[in-house]
Each structure stands twice: as structure tokens, then as C-alpha cells.
Short mmCIF file of C-alpha atoms in Angstrom, two decimals:
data_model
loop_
_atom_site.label_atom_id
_atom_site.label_comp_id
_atom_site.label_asym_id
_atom_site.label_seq_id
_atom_site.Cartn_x
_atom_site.Cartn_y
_atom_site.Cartn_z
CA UNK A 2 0.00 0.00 0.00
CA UNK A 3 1.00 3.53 -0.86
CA UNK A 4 2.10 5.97 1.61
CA UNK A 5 -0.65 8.35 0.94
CA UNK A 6 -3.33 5.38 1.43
CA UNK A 7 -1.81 4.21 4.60
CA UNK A 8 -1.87 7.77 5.91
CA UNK A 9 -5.76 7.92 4.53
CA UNK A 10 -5.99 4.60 6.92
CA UNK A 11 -4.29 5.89 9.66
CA UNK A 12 -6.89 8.91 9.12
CA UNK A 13 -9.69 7.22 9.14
CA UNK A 14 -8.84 5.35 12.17
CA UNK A 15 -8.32 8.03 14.14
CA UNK A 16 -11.36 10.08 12.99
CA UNK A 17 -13.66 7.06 12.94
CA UNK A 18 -12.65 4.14 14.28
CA UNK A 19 -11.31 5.25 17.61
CA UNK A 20 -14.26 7.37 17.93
CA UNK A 21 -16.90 6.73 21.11
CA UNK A 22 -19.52 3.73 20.29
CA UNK A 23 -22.38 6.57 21.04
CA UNK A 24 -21.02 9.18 19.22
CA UNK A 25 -20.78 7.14 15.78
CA UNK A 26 -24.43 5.51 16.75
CA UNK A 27 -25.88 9.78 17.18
CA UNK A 28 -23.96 10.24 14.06
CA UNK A 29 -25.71 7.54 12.24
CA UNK A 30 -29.05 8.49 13.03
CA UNK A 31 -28.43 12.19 12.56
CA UNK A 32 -27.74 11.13 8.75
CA UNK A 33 -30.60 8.76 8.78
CA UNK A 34 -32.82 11.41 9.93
CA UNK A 35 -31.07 14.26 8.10
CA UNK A 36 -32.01 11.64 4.67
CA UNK A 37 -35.99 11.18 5.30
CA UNK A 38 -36.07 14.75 6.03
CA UNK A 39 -34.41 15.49 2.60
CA UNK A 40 -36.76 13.36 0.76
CA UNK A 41 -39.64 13.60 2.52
CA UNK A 42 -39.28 17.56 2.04
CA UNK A 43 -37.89 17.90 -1.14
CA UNK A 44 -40.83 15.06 -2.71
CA UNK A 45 -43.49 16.88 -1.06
CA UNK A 46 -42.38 20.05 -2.81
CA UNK A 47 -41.96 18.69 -5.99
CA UNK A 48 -45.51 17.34 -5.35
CA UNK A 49 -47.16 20.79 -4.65
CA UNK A 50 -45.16 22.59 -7.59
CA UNK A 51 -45.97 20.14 -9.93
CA UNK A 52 -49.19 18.96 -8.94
CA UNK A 53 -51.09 22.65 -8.26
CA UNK A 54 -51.74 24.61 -11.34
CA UNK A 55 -51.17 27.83 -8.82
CA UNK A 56 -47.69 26.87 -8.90
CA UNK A 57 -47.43 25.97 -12.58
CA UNK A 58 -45.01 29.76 -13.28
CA UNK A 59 -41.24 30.46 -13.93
CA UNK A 60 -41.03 30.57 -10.02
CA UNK A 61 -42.42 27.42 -9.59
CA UNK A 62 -40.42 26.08 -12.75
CA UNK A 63 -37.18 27.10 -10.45
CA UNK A 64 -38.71 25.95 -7.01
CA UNK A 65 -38.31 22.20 -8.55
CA UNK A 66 -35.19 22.70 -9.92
CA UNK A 67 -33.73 23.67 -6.32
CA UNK A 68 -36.02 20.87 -5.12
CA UNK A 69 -34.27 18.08 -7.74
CA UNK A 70 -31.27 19.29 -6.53
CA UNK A 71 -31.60 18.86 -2.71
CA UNK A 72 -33.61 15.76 -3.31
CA UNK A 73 -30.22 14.33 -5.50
CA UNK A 74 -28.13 14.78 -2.08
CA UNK A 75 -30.75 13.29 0.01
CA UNK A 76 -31.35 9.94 -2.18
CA UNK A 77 -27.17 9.98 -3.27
CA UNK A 78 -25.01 11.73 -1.38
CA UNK A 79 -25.92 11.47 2.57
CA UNK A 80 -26.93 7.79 1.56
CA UNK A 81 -23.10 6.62 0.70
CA UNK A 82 -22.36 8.57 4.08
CA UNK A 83 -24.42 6.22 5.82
CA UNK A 84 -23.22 3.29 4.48
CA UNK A 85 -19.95 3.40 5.11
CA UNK A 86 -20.35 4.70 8.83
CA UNK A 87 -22.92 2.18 9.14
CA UNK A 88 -20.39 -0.67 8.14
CA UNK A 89 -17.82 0.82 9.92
CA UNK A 90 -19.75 0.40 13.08
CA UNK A 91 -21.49 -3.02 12.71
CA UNK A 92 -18.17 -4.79 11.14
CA UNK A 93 -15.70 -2.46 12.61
CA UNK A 94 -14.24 -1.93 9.15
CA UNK A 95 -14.68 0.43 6.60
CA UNK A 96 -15.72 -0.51 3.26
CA UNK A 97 -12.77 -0.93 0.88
CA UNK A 98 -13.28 1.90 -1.18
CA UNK A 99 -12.93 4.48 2.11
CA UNK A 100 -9.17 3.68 2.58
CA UNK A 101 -7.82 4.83 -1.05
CA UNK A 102 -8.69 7.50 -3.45
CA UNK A 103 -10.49 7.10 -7.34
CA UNK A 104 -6.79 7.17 -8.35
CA UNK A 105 -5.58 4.11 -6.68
CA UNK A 106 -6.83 0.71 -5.71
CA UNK A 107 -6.18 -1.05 -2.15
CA UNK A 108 -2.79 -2.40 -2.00
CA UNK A 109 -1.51 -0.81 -5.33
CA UNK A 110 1.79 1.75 -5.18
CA UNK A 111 2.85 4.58 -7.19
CA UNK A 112 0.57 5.84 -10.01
CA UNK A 113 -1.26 2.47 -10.70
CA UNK A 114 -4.67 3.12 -11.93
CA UNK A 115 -8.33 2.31 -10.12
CA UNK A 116 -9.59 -1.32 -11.83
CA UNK A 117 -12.80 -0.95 -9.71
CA UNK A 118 -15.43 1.50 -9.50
CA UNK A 119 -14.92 4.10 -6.48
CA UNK A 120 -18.16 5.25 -5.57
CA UNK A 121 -16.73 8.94 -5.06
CA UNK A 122 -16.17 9.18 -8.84
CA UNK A 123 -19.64 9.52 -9.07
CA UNK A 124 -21.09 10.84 -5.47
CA UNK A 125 -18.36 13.85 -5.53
CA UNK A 126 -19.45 15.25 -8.92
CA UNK A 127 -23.08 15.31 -8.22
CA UNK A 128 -22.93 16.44 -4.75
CA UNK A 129 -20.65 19.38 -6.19
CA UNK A 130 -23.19 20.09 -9.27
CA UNK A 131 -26.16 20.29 -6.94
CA UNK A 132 -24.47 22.44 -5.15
CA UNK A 133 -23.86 24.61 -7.91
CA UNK A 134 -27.12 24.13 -9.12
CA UNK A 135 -28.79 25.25 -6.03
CA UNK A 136 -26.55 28.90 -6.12
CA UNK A 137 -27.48 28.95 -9.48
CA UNK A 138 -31.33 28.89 -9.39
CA UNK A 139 -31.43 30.85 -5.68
CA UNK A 140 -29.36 33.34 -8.38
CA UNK A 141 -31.81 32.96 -11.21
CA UNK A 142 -35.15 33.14 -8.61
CA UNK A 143 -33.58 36.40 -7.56
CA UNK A 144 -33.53 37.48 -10.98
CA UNK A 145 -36.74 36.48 -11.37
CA UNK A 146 -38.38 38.45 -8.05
CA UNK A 147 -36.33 41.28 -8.69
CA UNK A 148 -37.80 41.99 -12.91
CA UNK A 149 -41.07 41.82 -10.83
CA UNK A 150 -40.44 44.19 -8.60
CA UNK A 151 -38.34 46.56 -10.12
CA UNK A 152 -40.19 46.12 -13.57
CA UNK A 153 -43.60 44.88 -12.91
CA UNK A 154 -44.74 46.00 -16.73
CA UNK A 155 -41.99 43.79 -18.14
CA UNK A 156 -42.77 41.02 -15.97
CA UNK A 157 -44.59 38.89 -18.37
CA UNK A 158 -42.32 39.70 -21.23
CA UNK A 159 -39.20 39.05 -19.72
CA UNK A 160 -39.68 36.41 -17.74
CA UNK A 161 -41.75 33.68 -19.76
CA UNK A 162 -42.00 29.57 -18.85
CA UNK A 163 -39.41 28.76 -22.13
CA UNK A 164 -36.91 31.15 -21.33
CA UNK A 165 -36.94 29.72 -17.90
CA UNK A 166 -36.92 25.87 -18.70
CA UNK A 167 -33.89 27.07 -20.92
CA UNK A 168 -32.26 28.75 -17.98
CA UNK A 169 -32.79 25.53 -15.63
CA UNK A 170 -31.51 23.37 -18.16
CA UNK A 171 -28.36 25.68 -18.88
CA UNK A 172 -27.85 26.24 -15.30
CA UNK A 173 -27.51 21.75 -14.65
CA UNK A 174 -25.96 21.18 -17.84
CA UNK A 175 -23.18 24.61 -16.87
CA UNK A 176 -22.82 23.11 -13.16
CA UNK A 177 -22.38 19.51 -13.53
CA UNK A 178 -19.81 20.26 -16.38
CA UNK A 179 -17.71 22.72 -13.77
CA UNK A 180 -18.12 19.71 -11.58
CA UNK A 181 -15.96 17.27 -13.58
CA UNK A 182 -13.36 19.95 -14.21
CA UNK A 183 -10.91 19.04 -11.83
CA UNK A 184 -10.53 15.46 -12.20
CA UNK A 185 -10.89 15.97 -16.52
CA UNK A 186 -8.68 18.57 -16.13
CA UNK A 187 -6.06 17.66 -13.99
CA UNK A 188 -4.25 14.46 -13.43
CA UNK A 189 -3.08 15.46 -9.70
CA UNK A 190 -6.96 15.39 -8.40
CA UNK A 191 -8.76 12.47 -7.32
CA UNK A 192 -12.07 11.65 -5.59
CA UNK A 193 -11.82 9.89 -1.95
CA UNK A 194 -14.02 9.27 1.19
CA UNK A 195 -12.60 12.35 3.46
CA UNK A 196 -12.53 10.88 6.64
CA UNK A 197 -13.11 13.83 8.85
CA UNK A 198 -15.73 15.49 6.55
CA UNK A 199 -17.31 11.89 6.32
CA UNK A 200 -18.16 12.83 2.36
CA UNK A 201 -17.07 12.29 -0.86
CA UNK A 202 -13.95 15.14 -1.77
CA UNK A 203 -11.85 16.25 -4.26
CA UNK A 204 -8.39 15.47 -2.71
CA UNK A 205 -4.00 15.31 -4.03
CA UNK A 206 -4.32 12.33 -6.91
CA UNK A 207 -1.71 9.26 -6.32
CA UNK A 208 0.25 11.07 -9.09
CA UNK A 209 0.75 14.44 -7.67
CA UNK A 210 4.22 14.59 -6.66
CA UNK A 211 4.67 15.92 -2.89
CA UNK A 212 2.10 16.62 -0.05
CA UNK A 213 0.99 19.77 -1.54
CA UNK A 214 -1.33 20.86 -3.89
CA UNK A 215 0.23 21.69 -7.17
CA UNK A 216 -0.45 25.20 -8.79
CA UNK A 217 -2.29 23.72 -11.47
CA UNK A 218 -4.83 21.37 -9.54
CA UNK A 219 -4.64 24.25 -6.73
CA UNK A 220 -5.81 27.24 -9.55
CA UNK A 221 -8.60 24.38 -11.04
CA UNK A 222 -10.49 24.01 -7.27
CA UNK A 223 -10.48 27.39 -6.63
CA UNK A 224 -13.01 28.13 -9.87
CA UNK A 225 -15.34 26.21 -6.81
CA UNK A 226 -15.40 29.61 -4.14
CA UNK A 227 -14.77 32.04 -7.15
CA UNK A 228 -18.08 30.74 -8.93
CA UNK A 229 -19.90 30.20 -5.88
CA UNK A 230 -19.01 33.78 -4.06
CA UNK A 231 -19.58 35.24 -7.56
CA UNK A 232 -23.06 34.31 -7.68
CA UNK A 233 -23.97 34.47 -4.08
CA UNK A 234 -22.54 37.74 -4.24
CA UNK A 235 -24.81 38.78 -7.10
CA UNK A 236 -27.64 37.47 -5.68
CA UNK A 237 -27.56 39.20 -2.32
CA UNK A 238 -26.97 42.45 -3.77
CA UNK A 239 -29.83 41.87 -5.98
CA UNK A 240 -31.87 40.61 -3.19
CA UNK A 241 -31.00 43.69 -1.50
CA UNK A 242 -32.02 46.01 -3.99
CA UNK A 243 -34.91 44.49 -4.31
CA UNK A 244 -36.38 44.64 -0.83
CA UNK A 245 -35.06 47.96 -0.70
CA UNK A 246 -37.30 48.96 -3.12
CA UNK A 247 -40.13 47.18 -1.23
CA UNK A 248 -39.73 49.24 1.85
CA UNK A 249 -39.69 52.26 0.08
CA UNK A 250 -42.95 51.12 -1.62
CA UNK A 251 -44.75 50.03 1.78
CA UNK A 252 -43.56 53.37 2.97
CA UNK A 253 -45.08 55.36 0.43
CA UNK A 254 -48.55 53.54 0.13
CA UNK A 255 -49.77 54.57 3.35
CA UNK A 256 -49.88 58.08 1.46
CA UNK A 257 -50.92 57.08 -2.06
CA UNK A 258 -54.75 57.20 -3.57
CA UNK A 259 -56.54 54.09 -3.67
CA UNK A 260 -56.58 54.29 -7.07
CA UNK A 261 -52.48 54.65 -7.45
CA UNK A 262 -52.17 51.96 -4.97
CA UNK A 263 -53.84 49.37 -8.20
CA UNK A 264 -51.76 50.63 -10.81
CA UNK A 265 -50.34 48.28 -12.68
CA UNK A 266 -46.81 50.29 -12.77
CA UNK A 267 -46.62 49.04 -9.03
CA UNK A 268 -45.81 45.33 -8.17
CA UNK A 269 -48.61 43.25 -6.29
CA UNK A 270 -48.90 42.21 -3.45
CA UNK A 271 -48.06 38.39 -4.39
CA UNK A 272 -44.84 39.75 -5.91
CA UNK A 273 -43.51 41.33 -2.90
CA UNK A 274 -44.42 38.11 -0.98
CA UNK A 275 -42.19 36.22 -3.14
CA UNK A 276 -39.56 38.12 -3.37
CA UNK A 277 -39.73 38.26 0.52
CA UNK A 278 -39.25 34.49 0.56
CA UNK A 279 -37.10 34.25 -1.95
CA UNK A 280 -34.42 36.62 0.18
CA UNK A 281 -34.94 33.96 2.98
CA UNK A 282 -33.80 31.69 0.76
CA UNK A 283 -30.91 33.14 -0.07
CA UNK A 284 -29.85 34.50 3.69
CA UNK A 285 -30.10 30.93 4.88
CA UNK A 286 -28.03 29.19 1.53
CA UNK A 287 -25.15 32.05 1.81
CA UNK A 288 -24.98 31.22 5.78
CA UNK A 289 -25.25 27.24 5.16
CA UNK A 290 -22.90 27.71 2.36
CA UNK A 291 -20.02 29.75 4.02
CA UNK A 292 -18.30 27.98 6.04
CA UNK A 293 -17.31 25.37 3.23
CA UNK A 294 -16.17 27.91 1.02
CA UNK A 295 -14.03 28.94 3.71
CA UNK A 296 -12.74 25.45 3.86
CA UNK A 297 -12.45 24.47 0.61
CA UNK A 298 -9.81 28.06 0.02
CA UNK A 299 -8.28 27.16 3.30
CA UNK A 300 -7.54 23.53 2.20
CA UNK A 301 -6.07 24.31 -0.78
CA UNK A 302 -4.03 26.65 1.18
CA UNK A 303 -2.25 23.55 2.61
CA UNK A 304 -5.31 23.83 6.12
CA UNK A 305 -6.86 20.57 7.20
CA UNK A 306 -9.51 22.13 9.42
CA UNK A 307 -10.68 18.36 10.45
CA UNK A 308 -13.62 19.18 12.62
CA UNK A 309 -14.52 22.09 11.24
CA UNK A 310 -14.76 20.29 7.76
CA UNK A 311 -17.49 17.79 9.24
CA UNK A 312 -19.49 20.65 10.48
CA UNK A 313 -18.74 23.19 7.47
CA UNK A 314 -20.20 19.66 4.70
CA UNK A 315 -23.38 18.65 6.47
CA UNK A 316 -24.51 22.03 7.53
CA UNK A 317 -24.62 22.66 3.77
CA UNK A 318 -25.88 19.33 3.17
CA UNK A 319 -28.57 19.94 6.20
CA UNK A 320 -29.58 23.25 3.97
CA UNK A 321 -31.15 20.56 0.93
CA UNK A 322 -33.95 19.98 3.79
CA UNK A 323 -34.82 23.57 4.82
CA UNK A 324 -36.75 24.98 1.68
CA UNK A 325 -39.75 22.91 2.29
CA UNK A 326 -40.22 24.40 5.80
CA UNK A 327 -39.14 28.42 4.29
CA UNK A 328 -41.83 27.46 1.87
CA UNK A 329 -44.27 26.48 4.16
CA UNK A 330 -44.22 28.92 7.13
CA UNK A 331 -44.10 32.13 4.06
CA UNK A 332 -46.45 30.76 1.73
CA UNK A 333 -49.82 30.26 2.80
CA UNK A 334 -50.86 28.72 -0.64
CA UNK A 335 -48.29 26.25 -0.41
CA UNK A 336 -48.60 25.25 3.59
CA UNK A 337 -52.55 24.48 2.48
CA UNK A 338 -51.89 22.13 -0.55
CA UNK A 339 -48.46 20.20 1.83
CA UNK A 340 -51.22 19.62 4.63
CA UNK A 341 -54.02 18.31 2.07
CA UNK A 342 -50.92 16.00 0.82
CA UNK A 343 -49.80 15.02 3.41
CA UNK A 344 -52.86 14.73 5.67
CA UNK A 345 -55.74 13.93 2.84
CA UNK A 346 -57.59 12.37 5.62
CA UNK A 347 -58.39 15.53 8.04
CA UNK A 348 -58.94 17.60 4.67
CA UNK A 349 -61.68 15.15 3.96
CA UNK A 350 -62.83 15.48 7.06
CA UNK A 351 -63.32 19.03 7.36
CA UNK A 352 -64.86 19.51 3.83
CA UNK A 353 -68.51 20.27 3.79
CA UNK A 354 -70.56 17.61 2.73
CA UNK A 355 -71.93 18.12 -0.81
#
């Protein structure tokens, strides 16, 4: 075995193995839990959006999106997490995969190729694209909001169901390909099972030379924070524009005519509800979403920030459950047709009999 996978061992052992019986059995069923949340949440939107003619609009179009995306990590990502903790604890062993990278096989040395499939090859590309995904349609919802705020008469002009289905589709096809970039790009990056972050990660290939990232691999996973900060940026200056512009409007309708209050130059009331909800969105994915962009720039600064890599990954990962609830204490439309899905029974119930 390599150097570099015997250190990944040693790791692993240290992070994992050695770790209190409880604490890996609260861990367990904090992913467990953290995964029927996920889908539960994310399938129930999906249900509403697609299912209520209400909801059939660009918005809604870009709810599902965000939805497919956190409903990807739930069924995928936090799933292979589970697994391998799972075995670790009922065989006190690791799967093989968890002790080598996508580079190298168990019990190979120097730059030998992977003959087996390493299930990071494909978990740490789609955890990575959702991710992008998700910044990308909280980006393009702000968008959205803000062309109905700002520009209510435009609104139906500019923002129509196929330029939005083209938009979605650019925005998975765009993210998924920046996903592969560093291991299509770069020989010196591999895929492996990061034993204190408990998650697939991009990580120094078996042919890097050296413990340190090279400049070429280090320049390719930065385009990760530089993307992601770009957008976020965008959006929250957007989103603050925005609901700028609604306070100055609330402000000033206490004073306006009736009949200025209905003018169509002014957005509606439903607008400034969603654009309300929308910056919720977006305050609770830039502080789920910060602390592993301040990881990932650290890392690849040379910092291996164990602990705070475990909670920087599945507080982001925890995010993919926390639309559904966003969505249902802001939107009264969409709490109403969750509860007749999810409780048909008492809806039934409480109907008056025809």
C-alpha cells in the first residue's frame, strides 16, 4: 500500500474508528434522519409545484429545480455517508473503497490506476453540481423576483416559462460540467471518502508529486469559491435592492390614492411576498454555504480544518432539507396544498358535505 493510502488509513482510524460507540451511533441516526427529512421535504415540494396549477409559473419552474437538486443529495449523497459509517460500526471496518482514493486501488503503489469502480467518482461530482445548481437557481429566482419588482410591466415579457426551462436546463448542464473539471482537467486530483468530513472530496491524486497541492490542480479548485461567491454575491446584492425597493414602496402607500395603490406600474402584493421568501432563501443558503467555502480556500491553502470540515459539509448538506419548511411557514398557498398531501384524511374530514 502507498504511503498516501496508509496515511488515509491511519486517518480514518483516528477520525472514525477510535471514535466513542455513542457518538458514531448519534452520528448515524443524525444522517438517517437528516435523509428522510431530505426526501420527505424535497418530494413533497416537488408534489405541490408540480401537482397545483397555482404553482405551474417560472417561479415554480425554479422551485423544482432547487427541489431536484436537494432531493439528489438526500437519495445519493448522505446515503453513501451512511453506508460506510454504518459498516464501519457493525463490522468495525470500513468498506474498501474508504481507505484509497479514485486514483488508486487497495494495496496498489505509485501511479497504478483504479480497476474498480470508487463510488466517489460519481457521489463527488453530483454532490458538487447540486451544489452549484442550487446557487445557481437561488441566483436565477432572484432574478426572477427582482424583474417583478423593479419592472412589474416587463414582468410577463421578460420572464416567460421557455426562457426559464432554458435557464434551468443551462444552469444543470453549466454546473455539472464545472463539476468534472478538476478530475478531466487535472491528473493530480482524485475523488476519496474524506474521513473527517465523512463525504465524498476532491483530494491530491496518487500522481501528484509531494504533499501539496500543485499550482495547477490548486488554480482548477479554486473556480469552486470564485463561482460560488460570484453568484452568491450577485444574488444578495440583488436581493437587497430588491427589498429595498419594497420598503420604500410600503412606505409610500400609506400616502398614495386608492386608485395609485392598483396601478399596474406598481408590483402586487403576491410579488412582494415572493420576493420576501425568496431573500430567505438566499440569507439561509449564503450562511449554510459559508463555512465550506471557507474550507475548501483554506484547504487548498495547505489547512486541514478536520472538525470544522465535518461541520462546514453537512450544515450545507442539512440546507437541501430547509426549503420545504421556508416554503411552508411564508407561503400560505403552499402550507394548504403540503397539509391536504400530506394529511388527505383531516382535509376530507373538514370539507362540507356536498
Amino acid at each position: 500500500m502507498s504511503e498516501a493510502a496508509a496515511a488515509l488509513d491511519a486517518a480514518h482510524c483516528a477520525a472514525c474508528c477510535c471514535a466513542p460507540t455513542s457518538s458514531k451511533i448519534l452520528m448515524v441516526v443524525f444522517l438517517v434522519l437528516l435523509t428522510l427529512a431530505i426526501l420527505l421535504g424535497n418530494l413533497v415540494t416537488l408534489a405541490v409545484v408540480l401537482g397545483t396549477k397555482h404553482f405551474h409559473t417560472p417561479q415554480g419552474y425554479l422551485k423544482a429545480s432547487l427541489a431536484a437538486a436537494d432531493l439528489a443529495v438526500g437519495a445519493l449523497v448522505v446515503p453513501l455517508t451512511v453506508y460506510a459509517e454504518v459498516s464501519l460500526m457493525v463490522r468495525d471496518a470500513a468498506p474498501d473503497w474508504v481507505s484509497h482514493n479514485s486514483q488508486a486501488t487497495a494495496g496498489t503503489t505509485g501511479t497504478t490506476r483504479a480497476t474498480g469502480f470508487h463510488p466517489c467518482t460519481v457521489i463527488g461530482p453530483v454532490f458538487a453540481g447540486c451544489t452549484l445548481v442550487s446557487i445557481s437557481t437561488i441566483f436565477l429566482l432572484t432574478v426572477e423576483r427582482s424583474i417583478a419588482v423593479l419592472r412589474p410591466l416587463h414582468k410577463e415579457s421578460v420572464i416567460t416559462r421557455r426562457r426559464t426551462t432554458v435557464l434551468i436546463a443551462s444552469s444543470w448542464v453549466g454546473s455539472f460540467l464545472l463539476a468534472v473539471c478538476p478530475v478531466v482537467f487535472s491528473d493530480e486530483i482524485a475523488l476519496e471518502y474524506n474521513s473527517c468530513s465523512r463525504m465524498c472530496n476532491y483530494a491530491l491524486g496518487s500522481t501528484a508529486v509531494g504533499g501539496e497541492f500543485p499550482s495547477r490542480a490548486w488554480k482548477i479548485l479554486l473556480l469552486f469559491p470564485v463561482f460560488d461567491f460570484t453568484l452568491l454575491g450577485g444574488t444578495v446584492v440583488i436581493n437587497v435592492i430588491s427589498l429595498s425597493t419594497i420598503r420604500r414602496y410600503s412606505k409610500r402607500r400609506k400616502h398614495l390614492a386608492e386608485s395609485e395603490c392598483q396601478s399596474a406600474s406598481k408590483p402586487t402584493f403576491s410579488d412582494i411576498k415572493a420576493a420576501k421568501i425568496i431573500g430567505t432563501l438566499t440569507l439561509v443558503f449564503t450562511v449554510s454555504f459559508t463555512p465550506i467555502a471557507v474550507f475548501v480556500v483554506g484547504n487548498v491553502l495547505g489547512n486541514e480544518w478536520c472538525n470544522f470540515s465535518f461541520f462546514s459539509f453537512w450544515i450545507l448538506a442539512s440546507n437541501s432539507g430547509l426549503n420545504v419548511i421556508i416554503y411552508s411557514v411564508r407561503d400560505h398557498k403552499f402550507r394548504m396544498r403540503a397539509q391536504k398531501l400530506l394529511f388527505p384524511c383531516s382535509f376530507s374530514k373538514s370539507a362540507p358535505n356536498t
